[in-house]
XYZ file of C-alpha atoms in Angstrom:
540
model
C 31.258 -5.722 -40.934
C 29.266 -7.088 -43.762
C 25.650 -6.598 -44.494
C 24.628 -9.946 -42.906
C 26.624 -9.292 -39.916
C 24.957 -5.594 -39.562
C 21.703 -7.027 -40.150
C 21.938 -9.392 -37.263
C 23.571 -6.869 -35.120
C 20.587 -4.642 -35.792
C 18.118 -7.455 -35.182
C 19.627 -7.948 -31.752
C 19.217 -4.245 -31.132
C 15.616 -4.629 -31.974
C 15.122 -7.491 -29.681
C 16.930 -5.415 -27.015
C 15.039 -2.241 -27.599
C 11.301 -4.221 -27.269
C 12.288 -5.468 -24.001
C 13.428 -1.966 -22.927
C 10.249 -0.493 -24.181
C 8.101 -2.784 -22.265
C 9.684 -2.057 -19.056
C 9.738 2.205 -19.428
C 7.093 3.472 -17.070
C 7.492 7.148 -18.030
C 5.501 8.008 -21.158
C 8.231 10.952 -22.246
C 11.329 8.600 -21.947
C 9.368 5.981 -23.777
C 8.651 8.276 -26.613
C 12.294 9.348 -26.735
C 13.556 5.920 -26.403
C 11.439 4.844 -29.420
C 12.989 7.723 -31.487
C 16.585 7.156 -30.572
C 16.192 3.320 -30.947
C 14.735 4.096 -34.648
C 17.357 6.414 -35.536
C 20.118 3.780 -34.501
C 18.773 0.673 -35.979
C 18.291 2.399 -39.400
C 21.607 4.643 -39.221
C 19.028 7.790 -39.485
C 20.784 11.392 -38.963
C 17.486 12.796 -37.885
C 13.950 12.054 -36.802
C 10.748 13.424 -35.473
C 8.111 11.233 -33.708
C 4.520 12.651 -33.977
C 1.317 11.756 -32.036
C -2.288 11.999 -33.371
C -4.021 14.299 -31.213
C -7.071 13.542 -29.065
C -9.568 14.738 -31.568
C -7.601 12.709 -34.261
C -7.401 15.846 -36.743
C -3.759 16.691 -36.606
C -0.201 15.359 -35.592
C 1.903 17.036 -32.573
C 5.301 17.060 -32.374
C 6.466 14.993 -29.393
C 10.465 14.382 -30.136
C 12.934 15.900 -32.888
C 16.731 14.873 -32.953
C 19.146 15.660 -35.902
C 22.644 14.490 -34.931
C 24.680 16.532 -37.436
C 22.890 19.752 -36.445
C 22.882 18.979 -32.797
C 19.247 19.127 -32.385
C 17.347 17.996 -29.541
C 13.855 19.168 -28.856
C 11.190 17.654 -26.758
C 11.650 14.725 -24.401
C 14.088 14.938 -21.813
C 15.778 17.874 -23.688
C 14.325 20.599 -21.657
C 13.496 22.394 -24.831
C 9.956 22.499 -26.014
C 8.623 22.144 -29.626
C 6.860 25.202 -30.685
C 6.132 24.067 -33.899
C 2.337 23.917 -35.102
C 0.273 20.820 -35.301
C 0.216 19.171 -38.634
C -3.422 19.094 -39.807
C -4.613 15.823 -41.189
C -7.518 17.369 -42.963
C -7.773 20.685 -45.011
C -10.292 23.262 -44.627
C -12.491 21.713 -46.900
C -12.258 18.410 -45.085
C -10.087 16.494 -47.581
C -7.413 14.463 -46.478
C -3.983 16.445 -46.372
C -2.136 14.009 -48.417
C 0.462 16.677 -49.393
C 2.288 16.331 -46.204
C 4.252 12.709 -45.940
C 3.490 12.278 -42.050
C -0.142 12.950 -42.457
C -0.480 10.819 -45.727
C 0.818 7.825 -43.491
C -1.464 8.520 -40.840
C -4.558 8.778 -43.354
C -3.600 5.869 -45.429
C -1.901 3.714 -42.731
C 0.964 3.015 -44.708
C 4.976 3.437 -44.843
C 6.198 6.053 -47.272
C 10.056 5.593 -48.350
C 11.297 8.494 -50.543
C 14.880 8.331 -51.870
C 15.005 11.971 -52.475
C 12.765 14.735 -51.132
C 13.616 17.267 -53.809
C 12.850 15.023 -56.600
C 9.341 13.777 -55.043
C 6.575 15.308 -56.864
C 3.570 13.716 -54.963
C 4.536 15.740 -51.612
C 4.813 19.197 -50.298
C 8.512 19.691 -49.015
C 8.363 23.211 -49.122
C 8.903 23.732 -45.436
C 11.773 21.215 -45.688
C 13.418 23.334 -48.167
C 13.241 26.465 -46.268
C 14.490 24.654 -43.332
C 17.399 23.451 -45.463
C 18.353 26.981 -46.712
C 18.245 28.450 -43.137
C 20.514 25.536 -41.624
C 22.723 24.605 -44.650
C 21.142 20.842 -44.183
C 20.335 18.755 -47.061
C 17.234 16.720 -46.191
C 17.375 14.020 -48.844
C 15.825 10.510 -47.857
C 12.704 10.268 -45.691
C 11.099 6.937 -44.030
C 7.570 7.729 -42.608
C 6.145 4.806 -40.633
C 2.592 4.796 -39.026
C 2.324 3.714 -35.323
C -0.432 1.232 -35.064
C -1.973 -0.115 -31.825
C -3.240 -3.458 -30.807
C -6.608 -2.601 -32.646
C -5.116 -1.062 -35.719
C -5.839 2.370 -34.987
C -3.106 4.898 -36.133
C -1.805 6.818 -33.007
C 1.215 8.604 -34.154
C 4.054 8.645 -36.917
C 7.784 7.690 -36.657
C 9.587 9.847 -39.392
C 13.243 9.428 -40.131
C 15.649 11.396 -42.379
C 18.643 10.745 -44.088
C 20.000 7.043 -43.917
C 23.789 7.181 -43.150
C 24.970 3.544 -43.141
C 28.571 2.911 -41.906
C 31.241 4.297 -44.498
C 28.741 6.478 -46.157
C 29.644 10.054 -46.483
C 26.292 11.235 -47.803
C 22.710 10.767 -47.269
C 21.299 7.263 -48.769
C 18.182 6.056 -49.436
C 16.492 3.891 -46.724
C 16.833 0.268 -47.584
C 14.248 -2.388 -47.527
C 15.910 -3.869 -44.502
C 15.714 -0.293 -42.832
C 12.126 -0.371 -43.531
C 11.444 -3.675 -42.199
C 13.257 -2.889 -39.012
C 11.495 0.355 -38.396
C 7.965 -1.015 -39.467
C 8.855 -3.709 -36.536
C 10.078 -1.468 -34.070
C 6.772 0.691 -34.931
C 4.839 -1.926 -34.151
C 6.546 -2.549 -30.832
C 6.366 0.949 -29.930
C 2.716 1.479 -30.904
C 1.999 -1.476 -28.280
C 4.197 0.029 -25.676
C 2.985 3.329 -26.014
C -0.726 2.187 -25.881
C -0.161 -0.074 -22.972
C 1.592 2.881 -21.065
C -1.388 5.046 -21.943
C -3.900 2.676 -20.691
C -1.822 2.128 -17.516
C -2.106 5.720 -17.140
C -5.760 5.839 -17.754
C -6.398 3.296 -15.344
C -4.376 5.076 -12.628
C -6.264 8.076 -13.239
C -9.439 6.328 -13.046
C -8.223 4.396 -9.871
C -7.376 8.006 -8.251
C -10.468 9.363 -9.392
C -12.230 6.664 -7.331
C -10.092 7.702 -4.580
C -10.995 11.205 -4.752
C -14.638 10.233 -4.890
C -14.370 8.484 -1.599
C -12.690 11.690 -0.147
C -15.117 13.717 -1.694
C -17.771 11.706 -0.040
C -16.187 12.297 3.323
C -15.778 15.797 2.520
C -19.603 16.138 1.885
C -20.402 14.669 5.249
C -17.915 16.631 6.889
C -16.065 19.743 5.716
C -14.059 19.440 8.821
C -12.447 16.212 7.571
C -12.240 16.840 3.962
C -9.105 18.800 4.335
C -7.419 16.306 6.371
C -7.620 13.729 3.728
C -5.795 15.999 1.201
C -3.185 17.501 3.711
C -1.972 13.985 5.382
C -0.929 12.793 2.010
C 0.846 15.834 1.087
C 2.927 15.831 4.454
C 3.460 12.145 4.111
C 5.237 12.862 0.682
C 7.086 15.769 2.258
C 8.746 13.599 4.987
C 9.186 10.703 2.932
C 11.108 12.592 0.179
C 13.357 14.193 3.002
C 14.066 10.595 4.450
C 14.849 9.578 0.854
C 17.285 12.181 0.639
C 19.135 11.406 3.903
C 22.470 9.806 3.340
C 23.713 9.713 6.871
C 22.251 8.370 10.231
C 19.798 5.313 11.024
C 17.640 5.787 8.099
C 20.534 6.403 5.228
C 19.567 3.254 3.660
C 15.888 4.161 2.716
C 15.259 4.616 -0.522
C 12.042 5.139 -2.957
C 11.810 4.864 -6.845
C 8.855 6.027 -8.552
C 6.863 3.012 -7.858
C 7.288 3.306 -4.094
C 6.224 6.777 -4.188
C 2.995 5.935 -6.145
C 2.445 3.382 -3.526
C 2.833 5.719 -0.611
C 0.619 8.540 -2.242
C -2.116 6.036 -2.736
C -1.960 4.943 0.668
C -2.061 8.474 2.012
C -4.888 9.291 -0.090
C -6.912 6.376 1.404
C -5.615 6.318 4.795
C -9.062 7.473 6.266
C -11.429 5.789 3.736
C -13.123 3.984 6.703
C -14.534 7.331 7.776
C -17.076 6.682 5.231
C -18.596 4.599 7.999
C -18.572 6.527 10.702
C -21.697 8.586 11.551
C -21.306 12.338 10.629
C -22.614 13.679 14.086
C -19.729 11.797 15.960
C -16.928 13.283 13.286
C -18.522 16.735 13.664
C -19.197 16.827 17.503
C -18.229 20.182 18.293
C -19.514 20.163 21.563
C -19.936 17.582 24.468
C -23.818 17.479 23.997
C -24.086 17.959 20.234
C -25.730 14.776 18.382
C -27.979 15.565 15.680
C -28.177 19.207 17.345
C -26.474 20.616 20.307
C -28.669 19.717 23.410
C -27.338 22.754 25.302
C -30.526 24.393 24.005
C -32.823 21.697 25.810
C -30.865 22.381 28.952
C -31.494 26.062 28.322
C -35.040 25.586 28.248
C -35.100 23.386 31.419
C -33.303 26.398 33.132
C -36.020 28.893 31.874
C -38.531 26.447 33.468
C -36.875 26.384 36.761
C -36.666 29.862 36.810
C -40.369 30.118 35.975
C -41.282 27.674 38.811
C -39.108 29.946 41.106
C -41.080 32.984 40.236
C -44.569 31.245 40.281
C -43.891 29.797 43.619
C -42.617 33.326 44.883
C -45.881 34.842 43.527
C -47.921 32.044 45.099
C -46.319 33.171 48.513
C -46.902 36.611 47.987
C -50.444 36.081 47.328
C -50.615 34.017 50.643
C -49.116 36.854 52.556
C -51.715 39.630 51.082
C -54.230 39.009 53.996
C -51.705 39.921 56.409
C -49.940 42.678 54.423
C -46.312 41.986 55.628
C -44.239 43.856 53.235
C -41.021 42.821 54.854
C -41.879 39.046 54.368
C -42.708 39.884 50.720
C -39.551 41.612 50.337
C -37.834 38.604 51.429
C -39.607 36.201 49.434
C -38.447 37.987 46.427
C -34.937 38.205 47.625
C -35.017 34.565 47.796
C -36.288 34.245 44.244
C -33.678 36.408 42.934
C -30.916 34.483 44.783
C -32.281 31.295 43.172
C -32.772 32.763 40.026
C -29.161 34.137 39.915
C -27.940 30.515 41.142
C -29.617 29.008 38.159
C -28.244 31.636 35.833
C -24.558 30.746 36.881
C -25.397 27.082 36.757
C -26.324 27.660 33.261
C -23.246 29.631 32.437
C -21.404 27.062 33.829
C -22.890 24.285 32.027
C -22.556 26.005 28.620
C -18.666 26.496 29.325
C -18.512 22.792 30.474
C -20.238 21.760 26.941
C -17.274 23.142 25.271
C -14.484 20.672 24.953
C -11.423 21.742 27.057
C -7.943 20.122 27.267
C -8.498 19.013 30.559
C -11.664 19.254 32.817
C -11.140 19.419 36.698
C -12.423 16.997 39.026
C -14.533 19.779 40.861
C -16.031 20.866 37.797
C -17.003 17.434 37.113
C -18.772 16.937 40.473
C -20.522 20.346 40.051
C -22.165 19.004 37.003
C -23.039 15.802 38.952
C -24.508 18.208 41.443
C -26.549 20.245 39.178
C -28.032 17.321 37.370
C -29.222 15.616 40.856
C -29.791 18.492 42.975
C -32.319 20.271 40.572
C -35.799 18.856 39.909
C -37.891 19.921 37.092
C -41.148 18.987 35.734
C -41.034 17.437 32.175
C -43.623 17.891 29.445
C -45.534 14.790 30.689
C -45.722 16.699 34.117
C -43.427 14.084 35.573
C -40.588 15.642 37.997
C -37.296 14.333 36.779
C -33.441 14.923 37.594
C -32.525 18.086 35.769
C -29.855 16.159 33.782
C -30.078 12.756 32.234
C -27.481 10.151 32.937
C -26.404 10.660 29.213
C -26.105 14.312 29.656
C -23.928 14.108 32.738
C -21.565 11.558 30.934
C -21.193 13.860 28.115
C -20.718 16.931 30.219
C -18.202 15.446 32.427
C -15.785 14.353 29.572
C -12.368 15.037 30.930
C -10.771 16.262 27.415
C -12.333 17.005 24.330
C -16.173 16.477 23.200
C -16.167 12.412 22.710
C -17.463 9.892 25.244
C -15.489 6.732 25.634
C -18.206 4.977 23.145
C -17.925 7.877 20.487
C -14.100 7.663 20.777
C -14.598 3.890 19.831
C -16.464 4.707 16.997
C -14.025 7.063 15.786
C -11.118 4.892 16.497
C -13.014 2.092 14.256
C -12.507 4.130 11.249
C -9.072 2.454 10.893
C -10.506 -1.036 11.337
C -12.982 -0.055 8.592
C -10.109 1.275 6.444
C -8.117 -2.025 6.706
C -11.089 -4.029 6.192
C -11.937 -2.112 2.989
C -8.368 -1.687 1.510
C -7.911 -5.482 2.263
C -10.815 -6.593 0.065
C -9.121 -4.948 -2.927
C -7.217 -6.922 -5.356
C -3.949 -4.773 -5.251
C -1.444 -5.225 -7.958
C 2.307 -6.109 -6.907
C 3.369 -2.704 -6.888
C 0.535 -1.499 -4.494
C 0.241 -4.683 -2.302
C 1.527 -2.797 0.832
C -0.898 0.095 0.546
C -3.215 -1.438 3.408
C -0.468 -1.727 5.622
C 0.793 1.915 5.128
C -2.914 3.402 5.370
C -3.696 0.912 8.215
C -0.816 1.835 10.511
C -1.076 5.512 11.220
C -2.635 5.102 14.574
C -0.136 2.654 16.018
C 2.601 3.811 18.313
C 6.378 2.859 18.535
C 5.813 1.349 22.037
C 2.777 -0.921 20.969
C 0.036 1.041 22.639
C -1.528 2.251 19.397
C -4.399 0.691 17.739
C -5.882 -1.183 16.118
C -3.171 -4.025 16.032
C -0.982 -2.766 18.999
C 2.182 -2.989 16.685
C 5.649 -1.946 17.870
C 8.309 -0.211 15.988
C 9.945 -2.976 14.800
C 6.757 -4.352 13.331
C 5.984 -1.229 11.421
C 7.408 -0.236 8.004
C 9.130 3.255 7.756
C 6.456 4.205 5.320
C 3.589 3.605 8.119
C 5.594 5.536 10.754
C 6.138 8.408 8.278
C 2.322 8.529 7.877
C 1.785 8.435 11.498
C 4.111 11.590 12.032
C 1.789 13.308 9.464
C -1.391 12.355 10.493
C -0.803 13.728 14.292
C 1.010 16.851 13.007
C -1.739 17.770 10.682
C -4.293 16.971 13.511
C -2.529 19.494 15.874
C -2.010 22.267 13.365
C -5.509 22.064 11.607
C -7.566 24.944 11.648
C -10.839 23.812 10.609
C -11.706 21.484 13.569
C -14.836 22.299 14.990
C -13.624 21.619 18.510
C -10.371 23.573 18.690
C -8.361 26.175 17.085
C -5.086 25.208 14.971
C -2.064 25.274 17.191
C 1.126 27.557 16.428
C 4.007 25.791 15.119
C 6.127 26.122 18.431
C 3.333 24.573 20.372
C 2.614 21.796 17.974
C 6.425 21.099 17.477
C 6.699 21.014 21.441
C 3.936 18.265 21.773
C 5.577 16.249 18.710
C 8.757 16.357 20.749
C 7.159 14.682 23.857
C 5.665 12.231 21.488
C 9.186 11.294 20.561
C 10.354 10.485 23.831
C 7.246 8.981 25.383
C 7.038 6.163 22.461
C 4.351 7.605 20.418
C 6.037 8.666 17.285
C 9.341 7.371 15.446
C 12.443 9.323 16.856
C 14.561 8.979 13.745
C 11.807 10.069 11.691
C 11.179 13.090 13.823
C 14.602 14.227 13.745
C 14.411 14.272 9.784
C 11.289 15.961 10.216
C 12.938 18.662 12.402
C 16.492 18.786 10.720
C 15.271 19.212 7.100
C 12.639 21.570 7.883
C 9.881 19.436 6.573
C 7.543 21.060 9.358
C 8.230 24.530 8.057
C 7.631 23.645 4.357
C 4.553 22.272 5.247
C 3.615 25.179 7.569
C 4.162 27.598 4.801
C 1.858 25.580 2.320
C -0.984 25.166 4.648
C -1.104 26.907 7.788
C -2.209 30.687 8.304
C 0.436 33.181 8.750
C -0.498 33.660 12.547
C 0.286 30.142 13.389
C 3.855 30.072 11.836
C 5.657 31.534 14.979
C 9.476 30.944 15.898
C 10.722 27.204 16.445
C 14.055 26.365 17.922
C 15.204 23.141 15.792
C 18.217 22.662 18.381
C 15.842 22.574 21.408
C 13.710 20.128 19.645
C 16.642 17.995 18.716
C 17.942 17.529 22.565
């Protein structure tokens, strides 16, 4: 191959490298690709890629490669570079022009050295020590600064020992080598800057998401943990499905972009709760609004007991003229009986105020009877039913602590979530975030909300998040109205949901077979919650 053909081949390589660099998302692989590409097009035996530290005072080793010595450090090699940073300035603040890499950064220019041992302007004492230790001969050097689109130097590409085809010893880097390396450095700097900007934008975006979750957390410390645990469980289950190679989910796969999209959806799945009133989110008892109104009812009971006592005292005074001791005793017996009945009703209402799994019809009727059969004189002196219609409605909630209207308010958060997320101009790789985040309350049988979607109308990712949301809610230990369930109880409920059309049966099988529930439990549940679970029974 003559020199012209070699140059054309290397130009083609340069074009291909530029295209490849623009597609690489991982910054470590990107840096490694830059160094390897530079070595290839210049026929260099070795090379190092440095990046300027954030403070702009030193160069940090990122990637090192030397083919003839089989040295591979940094990048994907798995071997860390433990060398100290190269200072760009001396202790007195003067430019550190003795180091060739530092010189390239400070003076923003390429340095091409034919033979380091014969170069008087730079300090190569470290290079000589390395050569003495390894038997290597570092000869030709080419240091090229990496300048971004604003002209700022962000790093240095340093190549060592040009070994063109047919050469037995290291040769100086040619003008063509330097030109190709500078062209590559320009493309590389732009690729690094673009990737860095993308990372910064992603970090900024995730910070805004965390800000929303922090706002929810500050409103209610009961839901703050939920906003972190559901994304974690979602990713655990999604990774388990991604690793599945048999069965109906074998074709499902995710790349890094898919993972990021699902992660963002998980973090935002309850962002609509910023619109939900805190007294509804945190409603720990049936009568709780801004305060627990059971205390007001306690006061009314005290008023009724006072009225009973006053009534008995008046009747006793009326009997004093006849001095009927037995009649007086009977009055006080009736008074004590009435007060005991009031105390029993009071204790019953306090118990009823706590959300239960299922309130009986008899208990609900007793609440109504207490409210209607007792009359008290309010602060205005007007006789009123003991319980208002609103209080009776709340105290007769059959399950939990929310009325139908309050449950609608809670459920509206998913509508708000969808509205909020659909307003954002999502880039292509995140366009499905609203669908994933907005589908975690749908059911496989179409009886969920807000859209009543069926299994066939939902993506696998949305169905995964639905399972994560339910399991987290069952086992959460920070809810104000219930204690977190043990694993066996929660998994038993999940199994019922599998068969009644609530959750995806295939995903639940993966959830069980791959032990996702146990992986999550070990990370997020209290030890007392992690009891024995029979996976085979759950799969039957």
